[in-house]
mmCIF file of N, CA and C in Angstrom:
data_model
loop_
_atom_site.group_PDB
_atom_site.id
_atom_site.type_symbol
_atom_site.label_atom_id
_atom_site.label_comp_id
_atom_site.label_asym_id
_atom_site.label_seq_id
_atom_site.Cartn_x
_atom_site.Cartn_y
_atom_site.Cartn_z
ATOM 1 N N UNK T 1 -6.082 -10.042 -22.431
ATOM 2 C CA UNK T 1 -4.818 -9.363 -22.627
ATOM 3 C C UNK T 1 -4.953 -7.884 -22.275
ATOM 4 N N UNK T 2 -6.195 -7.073 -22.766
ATOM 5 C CA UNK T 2 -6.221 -5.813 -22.478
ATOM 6 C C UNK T 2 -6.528 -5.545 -21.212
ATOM 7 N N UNK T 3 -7.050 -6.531 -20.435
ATOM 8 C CA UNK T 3 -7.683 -6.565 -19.167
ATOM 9 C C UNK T 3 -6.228 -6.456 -17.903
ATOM 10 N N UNK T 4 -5.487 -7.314 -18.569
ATOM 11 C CA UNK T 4 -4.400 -7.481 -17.489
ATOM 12 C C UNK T 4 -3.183 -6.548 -17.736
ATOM 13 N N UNK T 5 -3.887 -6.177 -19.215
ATOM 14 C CA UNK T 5 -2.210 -4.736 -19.163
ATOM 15 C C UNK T 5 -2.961 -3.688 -18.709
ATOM 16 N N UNK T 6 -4.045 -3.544 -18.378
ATOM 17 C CA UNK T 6 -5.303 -2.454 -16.961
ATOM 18 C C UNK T 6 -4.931 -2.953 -15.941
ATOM 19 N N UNK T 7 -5.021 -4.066 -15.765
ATOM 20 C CA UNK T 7 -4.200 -3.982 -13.999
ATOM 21 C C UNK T 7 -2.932 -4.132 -14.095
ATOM 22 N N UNK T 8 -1.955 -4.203 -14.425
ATOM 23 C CA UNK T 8 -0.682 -3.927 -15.030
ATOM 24 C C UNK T 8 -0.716 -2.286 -14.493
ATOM 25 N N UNK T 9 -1.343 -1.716 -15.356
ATOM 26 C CA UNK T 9 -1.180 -0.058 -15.169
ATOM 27 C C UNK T 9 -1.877 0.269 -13.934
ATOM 28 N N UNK T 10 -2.998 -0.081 -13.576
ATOM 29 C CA UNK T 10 -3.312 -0.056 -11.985
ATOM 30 C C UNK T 10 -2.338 0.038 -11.056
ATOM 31 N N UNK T 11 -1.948 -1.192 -10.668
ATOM 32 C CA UNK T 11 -0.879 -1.689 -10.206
ATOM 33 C C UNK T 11 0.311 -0.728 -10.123
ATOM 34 N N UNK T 12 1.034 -0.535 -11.158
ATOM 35 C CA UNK T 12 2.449 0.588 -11.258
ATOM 36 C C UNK T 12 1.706 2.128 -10.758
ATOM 37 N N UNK T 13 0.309 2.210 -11.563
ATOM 38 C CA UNK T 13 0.021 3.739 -10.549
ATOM 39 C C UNK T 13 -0.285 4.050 -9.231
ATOM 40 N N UNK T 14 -0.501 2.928 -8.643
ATOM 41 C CA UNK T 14 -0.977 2.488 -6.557
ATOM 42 C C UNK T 14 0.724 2.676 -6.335
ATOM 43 N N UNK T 15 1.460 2.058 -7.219
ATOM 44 C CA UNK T 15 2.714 2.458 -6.558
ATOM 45 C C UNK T 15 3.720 3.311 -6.702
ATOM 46 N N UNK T 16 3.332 4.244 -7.711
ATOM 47 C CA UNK T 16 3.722 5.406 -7.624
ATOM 48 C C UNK T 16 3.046 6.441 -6.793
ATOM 49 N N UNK T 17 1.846 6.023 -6.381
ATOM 50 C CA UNK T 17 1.012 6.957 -5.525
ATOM 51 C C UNK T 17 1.756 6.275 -4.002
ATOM 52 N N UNK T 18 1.839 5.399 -3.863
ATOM 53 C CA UNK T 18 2.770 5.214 -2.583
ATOM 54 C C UNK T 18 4.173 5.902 -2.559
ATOM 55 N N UNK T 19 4.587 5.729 -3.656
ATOM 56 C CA UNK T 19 6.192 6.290 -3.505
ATOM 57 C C UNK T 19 6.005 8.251 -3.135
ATOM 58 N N UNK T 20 5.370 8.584 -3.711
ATOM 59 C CA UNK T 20 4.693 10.410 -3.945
ATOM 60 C C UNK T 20 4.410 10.517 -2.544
ATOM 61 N N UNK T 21 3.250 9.512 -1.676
ATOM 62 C CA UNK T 21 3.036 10.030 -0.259
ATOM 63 C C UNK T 21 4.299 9.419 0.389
ATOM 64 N N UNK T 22 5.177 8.699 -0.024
ATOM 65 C CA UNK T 22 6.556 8.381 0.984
ATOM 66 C C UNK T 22 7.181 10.177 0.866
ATOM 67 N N UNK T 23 7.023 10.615 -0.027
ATOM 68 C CA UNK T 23 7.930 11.785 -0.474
ATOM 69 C C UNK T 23 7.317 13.389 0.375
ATOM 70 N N UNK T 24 6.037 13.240 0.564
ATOM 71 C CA UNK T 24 5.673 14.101 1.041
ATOM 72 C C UNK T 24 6.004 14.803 2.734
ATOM 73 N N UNK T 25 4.804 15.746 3.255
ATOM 74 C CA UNK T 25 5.215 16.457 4.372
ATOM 75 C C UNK T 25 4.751 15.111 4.922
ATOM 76 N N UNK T 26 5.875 15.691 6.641
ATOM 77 C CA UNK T 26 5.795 14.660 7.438
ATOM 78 C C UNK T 26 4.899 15.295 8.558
ATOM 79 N N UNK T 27 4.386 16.112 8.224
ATOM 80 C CA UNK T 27 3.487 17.311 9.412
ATOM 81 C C UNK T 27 2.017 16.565 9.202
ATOM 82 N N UNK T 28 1.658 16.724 11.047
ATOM 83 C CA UNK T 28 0.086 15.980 10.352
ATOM 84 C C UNK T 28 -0.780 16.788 10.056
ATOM 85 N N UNK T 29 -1.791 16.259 9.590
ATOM 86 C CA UNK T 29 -2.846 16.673 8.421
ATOM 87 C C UNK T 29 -3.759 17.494 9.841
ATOM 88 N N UNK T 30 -4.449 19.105 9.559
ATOM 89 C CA UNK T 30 -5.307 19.553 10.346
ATOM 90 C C UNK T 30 -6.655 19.182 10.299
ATOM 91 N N UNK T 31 -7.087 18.779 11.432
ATOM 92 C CA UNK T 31 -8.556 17.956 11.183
ATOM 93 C C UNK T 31 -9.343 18.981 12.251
ATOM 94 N N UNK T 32 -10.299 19.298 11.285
ATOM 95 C CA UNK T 32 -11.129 20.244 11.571
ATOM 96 C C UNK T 32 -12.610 19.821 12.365
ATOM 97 N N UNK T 33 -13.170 19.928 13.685
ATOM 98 C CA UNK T 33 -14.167 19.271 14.152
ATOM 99 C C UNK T 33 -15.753 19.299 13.089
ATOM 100 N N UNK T 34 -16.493 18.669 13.061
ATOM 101 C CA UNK T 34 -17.418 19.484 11.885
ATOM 102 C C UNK T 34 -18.572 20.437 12.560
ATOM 103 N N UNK T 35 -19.169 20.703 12.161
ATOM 104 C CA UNK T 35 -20.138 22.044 12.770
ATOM 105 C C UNK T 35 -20.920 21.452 13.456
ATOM 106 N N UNK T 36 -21.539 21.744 14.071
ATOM 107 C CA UNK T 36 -22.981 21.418 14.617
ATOM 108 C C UNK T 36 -23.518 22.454 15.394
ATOM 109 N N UNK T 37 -25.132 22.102 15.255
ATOM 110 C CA UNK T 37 -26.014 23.222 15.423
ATOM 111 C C UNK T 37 -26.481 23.503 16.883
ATOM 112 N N UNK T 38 -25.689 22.264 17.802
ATOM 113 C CA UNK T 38 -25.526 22.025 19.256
ATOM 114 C C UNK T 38 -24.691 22.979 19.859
ATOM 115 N N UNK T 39 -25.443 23.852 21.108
ATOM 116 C CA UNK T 39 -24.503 24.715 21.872
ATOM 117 C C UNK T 39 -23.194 24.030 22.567
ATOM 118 N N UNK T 40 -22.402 24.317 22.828
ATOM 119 C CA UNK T 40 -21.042 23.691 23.425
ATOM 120 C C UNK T 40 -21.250 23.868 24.531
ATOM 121 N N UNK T 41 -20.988 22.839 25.651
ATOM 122 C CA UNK T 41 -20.728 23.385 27.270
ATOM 123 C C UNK T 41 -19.503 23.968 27.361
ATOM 124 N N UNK T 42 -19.473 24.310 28.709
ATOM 125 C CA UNK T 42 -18.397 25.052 29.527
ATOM 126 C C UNK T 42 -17.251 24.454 29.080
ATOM 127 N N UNK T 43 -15.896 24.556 29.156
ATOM 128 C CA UNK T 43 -14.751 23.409 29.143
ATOM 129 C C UNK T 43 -14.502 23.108 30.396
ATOM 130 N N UNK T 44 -15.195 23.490 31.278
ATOM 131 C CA UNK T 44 -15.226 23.004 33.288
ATOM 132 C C UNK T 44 -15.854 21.425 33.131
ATOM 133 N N UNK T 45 -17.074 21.743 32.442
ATOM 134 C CA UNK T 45 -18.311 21.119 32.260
ATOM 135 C C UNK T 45 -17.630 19.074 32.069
ATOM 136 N N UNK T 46 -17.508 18.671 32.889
ATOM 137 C CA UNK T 46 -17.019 17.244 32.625
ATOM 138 C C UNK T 46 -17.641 16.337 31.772
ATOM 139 N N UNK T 47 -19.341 16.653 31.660
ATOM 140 C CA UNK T 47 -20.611 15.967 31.172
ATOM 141 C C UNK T 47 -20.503 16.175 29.802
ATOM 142 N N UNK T 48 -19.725 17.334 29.546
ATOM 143 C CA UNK T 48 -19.745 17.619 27.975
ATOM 144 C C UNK T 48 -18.305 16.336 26.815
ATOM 145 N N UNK T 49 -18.399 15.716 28.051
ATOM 146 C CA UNK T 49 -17.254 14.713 27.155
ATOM 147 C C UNK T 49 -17.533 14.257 26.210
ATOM 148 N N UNK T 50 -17.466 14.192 24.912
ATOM 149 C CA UNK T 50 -18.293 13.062 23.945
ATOM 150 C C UNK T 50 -17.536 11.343 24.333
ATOM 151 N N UNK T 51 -18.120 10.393 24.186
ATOM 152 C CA UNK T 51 -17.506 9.007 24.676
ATOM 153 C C UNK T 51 -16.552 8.484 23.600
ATOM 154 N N UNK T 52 -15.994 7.865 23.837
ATOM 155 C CA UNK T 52 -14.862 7.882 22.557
ATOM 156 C C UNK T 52 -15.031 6.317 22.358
ATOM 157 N N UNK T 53 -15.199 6.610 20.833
ATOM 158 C CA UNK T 53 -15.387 5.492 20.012
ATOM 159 C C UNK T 53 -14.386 4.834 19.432
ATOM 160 N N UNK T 54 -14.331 3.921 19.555
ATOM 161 C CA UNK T 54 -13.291 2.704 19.059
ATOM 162 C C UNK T 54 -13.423 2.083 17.508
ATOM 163 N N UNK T 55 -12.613 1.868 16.674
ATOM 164 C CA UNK T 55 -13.105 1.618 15.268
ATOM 165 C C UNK T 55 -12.256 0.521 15.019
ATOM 166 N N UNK T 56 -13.197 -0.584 15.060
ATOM 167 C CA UNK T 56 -12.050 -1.693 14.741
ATOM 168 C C UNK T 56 -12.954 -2.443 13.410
ATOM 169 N N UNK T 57 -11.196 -2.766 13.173
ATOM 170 C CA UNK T 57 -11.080 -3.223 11.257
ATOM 171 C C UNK T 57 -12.097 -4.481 11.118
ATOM 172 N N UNK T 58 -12.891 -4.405 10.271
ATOM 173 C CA UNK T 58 -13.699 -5.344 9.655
ATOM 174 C C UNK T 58 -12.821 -6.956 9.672
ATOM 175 N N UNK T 59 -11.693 -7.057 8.911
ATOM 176 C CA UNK T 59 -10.757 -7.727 8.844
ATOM 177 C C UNK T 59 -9.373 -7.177 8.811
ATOM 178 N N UNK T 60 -8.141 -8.096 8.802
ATOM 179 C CA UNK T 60 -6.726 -7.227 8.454
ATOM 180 C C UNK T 60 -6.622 -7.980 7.412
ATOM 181 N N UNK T 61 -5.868 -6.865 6.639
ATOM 182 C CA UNK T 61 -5.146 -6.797 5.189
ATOM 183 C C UNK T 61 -3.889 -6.739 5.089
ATOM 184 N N UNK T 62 -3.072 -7.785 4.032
ATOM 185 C CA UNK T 62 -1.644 -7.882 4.030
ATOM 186 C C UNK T 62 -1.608 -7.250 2.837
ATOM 187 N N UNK T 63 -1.225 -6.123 2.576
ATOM 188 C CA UNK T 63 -0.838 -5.907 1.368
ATOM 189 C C UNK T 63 1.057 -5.563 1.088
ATOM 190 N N UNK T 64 1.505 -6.309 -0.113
ATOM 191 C CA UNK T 64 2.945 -6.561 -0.573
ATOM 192 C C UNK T 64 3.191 -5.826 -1.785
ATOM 193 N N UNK T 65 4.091 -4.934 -2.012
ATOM 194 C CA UNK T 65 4.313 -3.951 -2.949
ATOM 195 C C UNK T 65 5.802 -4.695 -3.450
ATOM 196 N N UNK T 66 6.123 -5.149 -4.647
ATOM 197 C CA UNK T 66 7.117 -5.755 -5.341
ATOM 198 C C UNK T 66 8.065 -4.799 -6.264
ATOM 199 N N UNK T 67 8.980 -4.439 -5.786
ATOM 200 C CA UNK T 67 9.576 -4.111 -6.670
ATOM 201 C C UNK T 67 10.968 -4.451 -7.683
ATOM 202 N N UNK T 68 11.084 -3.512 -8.489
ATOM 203 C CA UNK T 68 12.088 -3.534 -9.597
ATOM 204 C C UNK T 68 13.579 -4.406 -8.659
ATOM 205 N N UNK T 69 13.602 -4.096 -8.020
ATOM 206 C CA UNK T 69 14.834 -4.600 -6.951
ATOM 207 C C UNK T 69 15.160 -3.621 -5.789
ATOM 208 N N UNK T 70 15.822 -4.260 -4.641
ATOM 209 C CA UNK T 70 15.702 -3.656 -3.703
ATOM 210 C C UNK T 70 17.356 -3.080 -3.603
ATOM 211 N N UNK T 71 17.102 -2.183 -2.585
ATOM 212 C CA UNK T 71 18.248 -0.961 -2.524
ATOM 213 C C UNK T 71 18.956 -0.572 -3.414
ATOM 214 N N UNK T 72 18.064 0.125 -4.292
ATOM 215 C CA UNK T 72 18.037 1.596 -4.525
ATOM 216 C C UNK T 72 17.521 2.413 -3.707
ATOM 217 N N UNK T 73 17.984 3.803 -3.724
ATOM 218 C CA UNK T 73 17.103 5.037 -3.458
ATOM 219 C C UNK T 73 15.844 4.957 -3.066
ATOM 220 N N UNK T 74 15.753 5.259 -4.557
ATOM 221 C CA UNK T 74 14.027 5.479 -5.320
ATOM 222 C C UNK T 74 13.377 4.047 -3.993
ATOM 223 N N UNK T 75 13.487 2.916 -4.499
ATOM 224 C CA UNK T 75 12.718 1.825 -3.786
ATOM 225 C C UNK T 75 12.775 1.788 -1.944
ATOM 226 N N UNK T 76 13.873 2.433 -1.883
ATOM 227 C CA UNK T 76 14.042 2.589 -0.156
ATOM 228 C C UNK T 76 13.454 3.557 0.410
ATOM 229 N N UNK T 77 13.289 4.639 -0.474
ATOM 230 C CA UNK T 77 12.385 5.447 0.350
ATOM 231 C C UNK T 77 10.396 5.369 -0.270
ATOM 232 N N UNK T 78 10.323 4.670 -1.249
ATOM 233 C CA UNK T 78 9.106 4.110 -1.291
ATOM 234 C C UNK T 78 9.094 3.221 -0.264
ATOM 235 N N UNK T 79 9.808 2.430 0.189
ATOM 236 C CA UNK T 79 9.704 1.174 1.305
ATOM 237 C C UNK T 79 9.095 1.987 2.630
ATOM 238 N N UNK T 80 9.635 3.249 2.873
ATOM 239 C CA UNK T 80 9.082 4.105 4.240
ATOM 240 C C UNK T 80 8.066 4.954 3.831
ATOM 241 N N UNK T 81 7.479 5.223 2.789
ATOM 242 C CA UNK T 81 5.914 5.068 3.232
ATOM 243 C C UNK T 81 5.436 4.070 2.973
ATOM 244 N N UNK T 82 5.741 3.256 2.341
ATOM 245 C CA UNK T 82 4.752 1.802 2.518
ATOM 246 C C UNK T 82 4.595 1.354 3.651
ATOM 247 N N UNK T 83 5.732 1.597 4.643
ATOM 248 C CA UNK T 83 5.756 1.332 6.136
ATOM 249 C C UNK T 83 4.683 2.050 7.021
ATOM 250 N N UNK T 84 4.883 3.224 6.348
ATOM 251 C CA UNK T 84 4.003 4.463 7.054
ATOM 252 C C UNK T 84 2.564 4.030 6.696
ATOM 253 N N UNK T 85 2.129 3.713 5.533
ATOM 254 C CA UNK T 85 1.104 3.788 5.114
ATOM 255 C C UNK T 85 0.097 2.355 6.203
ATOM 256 N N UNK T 86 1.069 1.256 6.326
ATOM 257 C CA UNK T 86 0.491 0.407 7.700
ATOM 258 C C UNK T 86 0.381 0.596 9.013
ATOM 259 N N UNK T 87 1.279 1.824 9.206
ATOM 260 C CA UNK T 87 1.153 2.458 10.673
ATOM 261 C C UNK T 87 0.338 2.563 10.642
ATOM 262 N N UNK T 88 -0.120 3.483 9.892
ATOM 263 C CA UNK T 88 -1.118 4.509 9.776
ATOM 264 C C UNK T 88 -2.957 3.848 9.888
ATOM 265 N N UNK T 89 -2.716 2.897 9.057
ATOM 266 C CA UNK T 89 -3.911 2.382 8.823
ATOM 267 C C UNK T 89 -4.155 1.415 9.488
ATOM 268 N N UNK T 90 -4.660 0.772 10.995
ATOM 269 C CA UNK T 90 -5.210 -0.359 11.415
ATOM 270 C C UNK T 90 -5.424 -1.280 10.768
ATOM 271 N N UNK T 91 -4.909 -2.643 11.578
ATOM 272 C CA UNK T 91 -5.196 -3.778 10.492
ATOM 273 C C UNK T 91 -4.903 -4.197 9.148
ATOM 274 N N UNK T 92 -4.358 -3.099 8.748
ATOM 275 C CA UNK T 92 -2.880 -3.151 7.643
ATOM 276 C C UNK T 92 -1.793 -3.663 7.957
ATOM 277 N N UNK T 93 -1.365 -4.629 7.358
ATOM 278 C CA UNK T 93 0.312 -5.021 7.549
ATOM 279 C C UNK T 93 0.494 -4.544 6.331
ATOM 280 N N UNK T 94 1.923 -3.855 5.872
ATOM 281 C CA UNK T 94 2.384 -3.615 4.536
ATOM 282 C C UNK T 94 3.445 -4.254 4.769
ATOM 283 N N UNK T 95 4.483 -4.803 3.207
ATOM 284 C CA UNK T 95 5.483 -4.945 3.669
ATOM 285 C C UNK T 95 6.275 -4.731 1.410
ATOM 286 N N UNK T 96 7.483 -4.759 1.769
ATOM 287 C CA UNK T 96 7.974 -4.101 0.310
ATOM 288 C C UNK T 96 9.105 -5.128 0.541
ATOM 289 N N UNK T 97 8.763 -6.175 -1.008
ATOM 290 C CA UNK T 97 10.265 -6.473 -1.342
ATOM 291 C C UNK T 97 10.434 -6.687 -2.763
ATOM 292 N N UNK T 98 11.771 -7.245 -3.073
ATOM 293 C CA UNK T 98 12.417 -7.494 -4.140
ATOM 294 C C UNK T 98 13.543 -8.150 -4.848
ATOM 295 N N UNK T 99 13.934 -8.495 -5.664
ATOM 296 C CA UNK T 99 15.127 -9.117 -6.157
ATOM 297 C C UNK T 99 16.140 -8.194 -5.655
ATOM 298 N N UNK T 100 17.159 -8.940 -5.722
ATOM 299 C CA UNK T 100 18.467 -8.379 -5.302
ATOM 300 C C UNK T 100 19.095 -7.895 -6.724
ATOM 301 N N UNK T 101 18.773 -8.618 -8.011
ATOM 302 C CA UNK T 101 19.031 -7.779 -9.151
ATOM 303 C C UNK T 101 18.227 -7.313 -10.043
ATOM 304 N N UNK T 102 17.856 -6.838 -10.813
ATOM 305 C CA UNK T 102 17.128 -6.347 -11.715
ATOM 306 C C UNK T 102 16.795 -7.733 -12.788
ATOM 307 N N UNK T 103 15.894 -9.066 -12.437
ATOM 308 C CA UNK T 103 15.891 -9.655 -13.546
ATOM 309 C C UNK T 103 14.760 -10.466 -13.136
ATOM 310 N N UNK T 104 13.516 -10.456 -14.593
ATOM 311 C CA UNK T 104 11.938 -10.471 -14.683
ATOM 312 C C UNK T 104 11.687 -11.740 -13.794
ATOM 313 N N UNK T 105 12.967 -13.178 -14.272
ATOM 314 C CA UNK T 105 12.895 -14.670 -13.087
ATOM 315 C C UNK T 105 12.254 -14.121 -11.736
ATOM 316 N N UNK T 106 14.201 -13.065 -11.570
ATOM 317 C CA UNK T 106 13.725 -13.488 -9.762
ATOM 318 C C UNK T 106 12.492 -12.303 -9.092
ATOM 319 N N UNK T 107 12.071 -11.436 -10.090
ATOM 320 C CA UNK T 107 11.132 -10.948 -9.530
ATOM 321 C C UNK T 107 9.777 -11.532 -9.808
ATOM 322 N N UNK T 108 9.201 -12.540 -10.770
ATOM 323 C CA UNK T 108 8.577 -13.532 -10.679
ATOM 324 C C UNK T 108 8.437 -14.387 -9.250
ATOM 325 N N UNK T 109 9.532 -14.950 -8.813
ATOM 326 C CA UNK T 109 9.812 -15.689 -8.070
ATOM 327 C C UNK T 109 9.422 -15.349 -6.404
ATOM 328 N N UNK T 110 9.462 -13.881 -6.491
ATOM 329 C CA UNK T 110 9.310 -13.209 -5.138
ATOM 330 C C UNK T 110 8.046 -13.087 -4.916
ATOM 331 N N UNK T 111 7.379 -13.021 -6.624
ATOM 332 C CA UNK T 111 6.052 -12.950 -6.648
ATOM 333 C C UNK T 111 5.001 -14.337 -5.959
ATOM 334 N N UNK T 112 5.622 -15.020 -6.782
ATOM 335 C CA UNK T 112 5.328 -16.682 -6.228
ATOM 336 C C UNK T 112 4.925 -17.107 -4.939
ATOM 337 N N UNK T 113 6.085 -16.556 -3.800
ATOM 338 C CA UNK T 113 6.231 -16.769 -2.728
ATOM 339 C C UNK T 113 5.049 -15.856 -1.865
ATOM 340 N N UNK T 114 4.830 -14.670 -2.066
ATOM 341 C CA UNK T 114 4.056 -13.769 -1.774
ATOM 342 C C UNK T 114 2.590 -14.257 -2.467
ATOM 343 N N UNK T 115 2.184 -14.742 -2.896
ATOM 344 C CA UNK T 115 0.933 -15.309 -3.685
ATOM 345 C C UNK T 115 0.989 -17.071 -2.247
ATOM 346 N N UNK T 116 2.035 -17.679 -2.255
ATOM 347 C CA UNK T 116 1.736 -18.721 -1.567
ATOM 348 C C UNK T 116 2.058 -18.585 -0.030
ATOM 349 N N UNK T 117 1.922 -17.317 0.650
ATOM 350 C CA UNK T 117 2.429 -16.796 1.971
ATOM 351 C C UNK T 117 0.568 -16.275 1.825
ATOM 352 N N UNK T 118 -0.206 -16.104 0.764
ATOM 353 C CA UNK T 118 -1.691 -15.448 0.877
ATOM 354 C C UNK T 118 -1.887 -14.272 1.250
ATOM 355 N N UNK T 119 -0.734 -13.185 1.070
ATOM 356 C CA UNK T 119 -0.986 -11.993 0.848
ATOM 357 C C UNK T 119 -2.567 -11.283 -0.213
ATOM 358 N N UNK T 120 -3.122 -10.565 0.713
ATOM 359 C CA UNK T 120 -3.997 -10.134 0.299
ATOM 360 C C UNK T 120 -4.396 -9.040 -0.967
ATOM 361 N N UNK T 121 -3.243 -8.581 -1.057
ATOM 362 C CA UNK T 121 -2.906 -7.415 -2.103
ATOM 363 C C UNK T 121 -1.283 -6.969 -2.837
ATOM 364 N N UNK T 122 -1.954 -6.902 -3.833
ATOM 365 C CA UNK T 122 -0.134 -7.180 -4.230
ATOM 366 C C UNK T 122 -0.328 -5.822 -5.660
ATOM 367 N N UNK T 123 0.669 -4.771 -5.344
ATOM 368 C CA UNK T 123 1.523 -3.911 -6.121
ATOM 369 C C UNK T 123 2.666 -3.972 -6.353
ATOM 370 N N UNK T 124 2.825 -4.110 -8.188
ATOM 371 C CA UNK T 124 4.355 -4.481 -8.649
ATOM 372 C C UNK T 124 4.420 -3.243 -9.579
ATOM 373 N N UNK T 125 5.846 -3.063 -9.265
ATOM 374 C CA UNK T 125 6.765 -2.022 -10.410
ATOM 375 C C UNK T 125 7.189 -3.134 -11.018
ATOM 376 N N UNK T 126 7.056 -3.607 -12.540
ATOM 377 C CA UNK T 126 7.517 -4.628 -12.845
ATOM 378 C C UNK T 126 9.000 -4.462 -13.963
ATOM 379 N N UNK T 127 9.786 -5.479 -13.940
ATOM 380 C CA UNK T 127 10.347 -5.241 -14.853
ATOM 381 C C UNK T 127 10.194 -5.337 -16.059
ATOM 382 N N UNK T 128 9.446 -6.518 -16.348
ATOM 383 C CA UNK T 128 8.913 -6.745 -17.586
ATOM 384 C C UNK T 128 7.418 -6.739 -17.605
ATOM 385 N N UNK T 129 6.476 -6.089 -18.216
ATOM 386 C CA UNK T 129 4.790 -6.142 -17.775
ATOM 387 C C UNK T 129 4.670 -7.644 -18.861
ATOM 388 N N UNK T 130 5.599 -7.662 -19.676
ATOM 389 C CA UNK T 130 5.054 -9.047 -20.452
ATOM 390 C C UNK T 130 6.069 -10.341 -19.521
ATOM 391 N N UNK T 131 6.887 -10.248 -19.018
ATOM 392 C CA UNK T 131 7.332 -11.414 -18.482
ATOM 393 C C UNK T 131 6.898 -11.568 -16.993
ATOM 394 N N UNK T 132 5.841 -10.915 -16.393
ATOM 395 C CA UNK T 132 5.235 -11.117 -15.569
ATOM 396 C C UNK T 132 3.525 -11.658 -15.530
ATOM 397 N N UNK T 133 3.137 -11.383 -17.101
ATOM 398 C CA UNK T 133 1.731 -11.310 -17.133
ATOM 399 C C UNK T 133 1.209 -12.871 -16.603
ATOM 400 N N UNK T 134 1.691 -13.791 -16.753
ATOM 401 C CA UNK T 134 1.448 -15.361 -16.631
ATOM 402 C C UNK T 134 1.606 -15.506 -14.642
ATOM 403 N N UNK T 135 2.574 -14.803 -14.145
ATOM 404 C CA UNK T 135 2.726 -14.896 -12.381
ATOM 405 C C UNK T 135 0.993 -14.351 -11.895
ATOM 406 N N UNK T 136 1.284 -12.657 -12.694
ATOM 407 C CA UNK T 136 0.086 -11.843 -12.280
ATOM 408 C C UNK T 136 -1.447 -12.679 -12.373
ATOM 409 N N UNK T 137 -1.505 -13.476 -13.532
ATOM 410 C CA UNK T 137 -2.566 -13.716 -13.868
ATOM 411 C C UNK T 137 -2.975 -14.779 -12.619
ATOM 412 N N UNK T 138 -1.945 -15.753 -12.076
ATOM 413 C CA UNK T 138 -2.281 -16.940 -11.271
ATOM 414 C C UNK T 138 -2.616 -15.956 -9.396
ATOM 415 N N UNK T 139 -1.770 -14.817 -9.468
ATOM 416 C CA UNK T 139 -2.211 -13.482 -8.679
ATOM 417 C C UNK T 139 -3.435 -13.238 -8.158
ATOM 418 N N UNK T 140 -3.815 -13.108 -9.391
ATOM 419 C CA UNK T 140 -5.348 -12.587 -9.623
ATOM 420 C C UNK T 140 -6.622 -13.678 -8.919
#
């Protein structure tokens, strides 16, 4: 019981940390080269190219963020960084849904479907943390 109202609270804080970076700057982040103790060639210098490395994903990850119900505000613009957050990341699919009303069934139910579709990761704003604990647990 104490275990699953910890991922319970897990869970609602991954998705408030998604909703916070939906909210943020849309400017990209400055990435700074790191030092090295190597002289630089010329910028003529063609030889000085470093070869460019390719980074591909171990595996891809579906992760499904559930919420309270869909269209509202608040949940629509969490939905665009959740979007962002799979751009962003290779081999990420994200995707955000929800009941059409506010009630613990049909957001159970969405849960269900997303558990038997084998989504890999699943964040819920729940409506009820106790009328979900029995979906979450088969989740898990």
């Amino acid at each position: 019981m104490r275990r699953t109202r910890f991922q319970l609270l897990l869970a609602v804080l991954f998705a408030f940390a998604v909703a916070a970076a939906a909210c943020g700057d849309d400017a990209d982040p400055v990435v700074e080269a790191p030092n090295s103790t190597e002289s630089a060639a010329a910028p003529d210098d063609e030889s000085a190219e470093a070869p460019a490395v390719e980074a591909t994903p171990a595996e891809d990850y579906t992760i499904a963020t559930v919420v309270k119900l869909v269209g509202v505000a608040w949940f629509d613009r969490m939905e665009e960084g959740t979007i962002k957050f799979g751009e962003d990341n290779e081999g990420v699919t994200t995707l955000l849904q929800g009941p059409a009303d506010a009630d613990v069934a049909l957001q159970a139910q969405v849960i269900e479907d997303l558990i038997a579709q084998g989504v890999d990761a699943l964040t819920v704003v729940p409506n009820s943390a106790e009328g979900l604990e029995t979906v979450l647990g088969r989740a898990q």
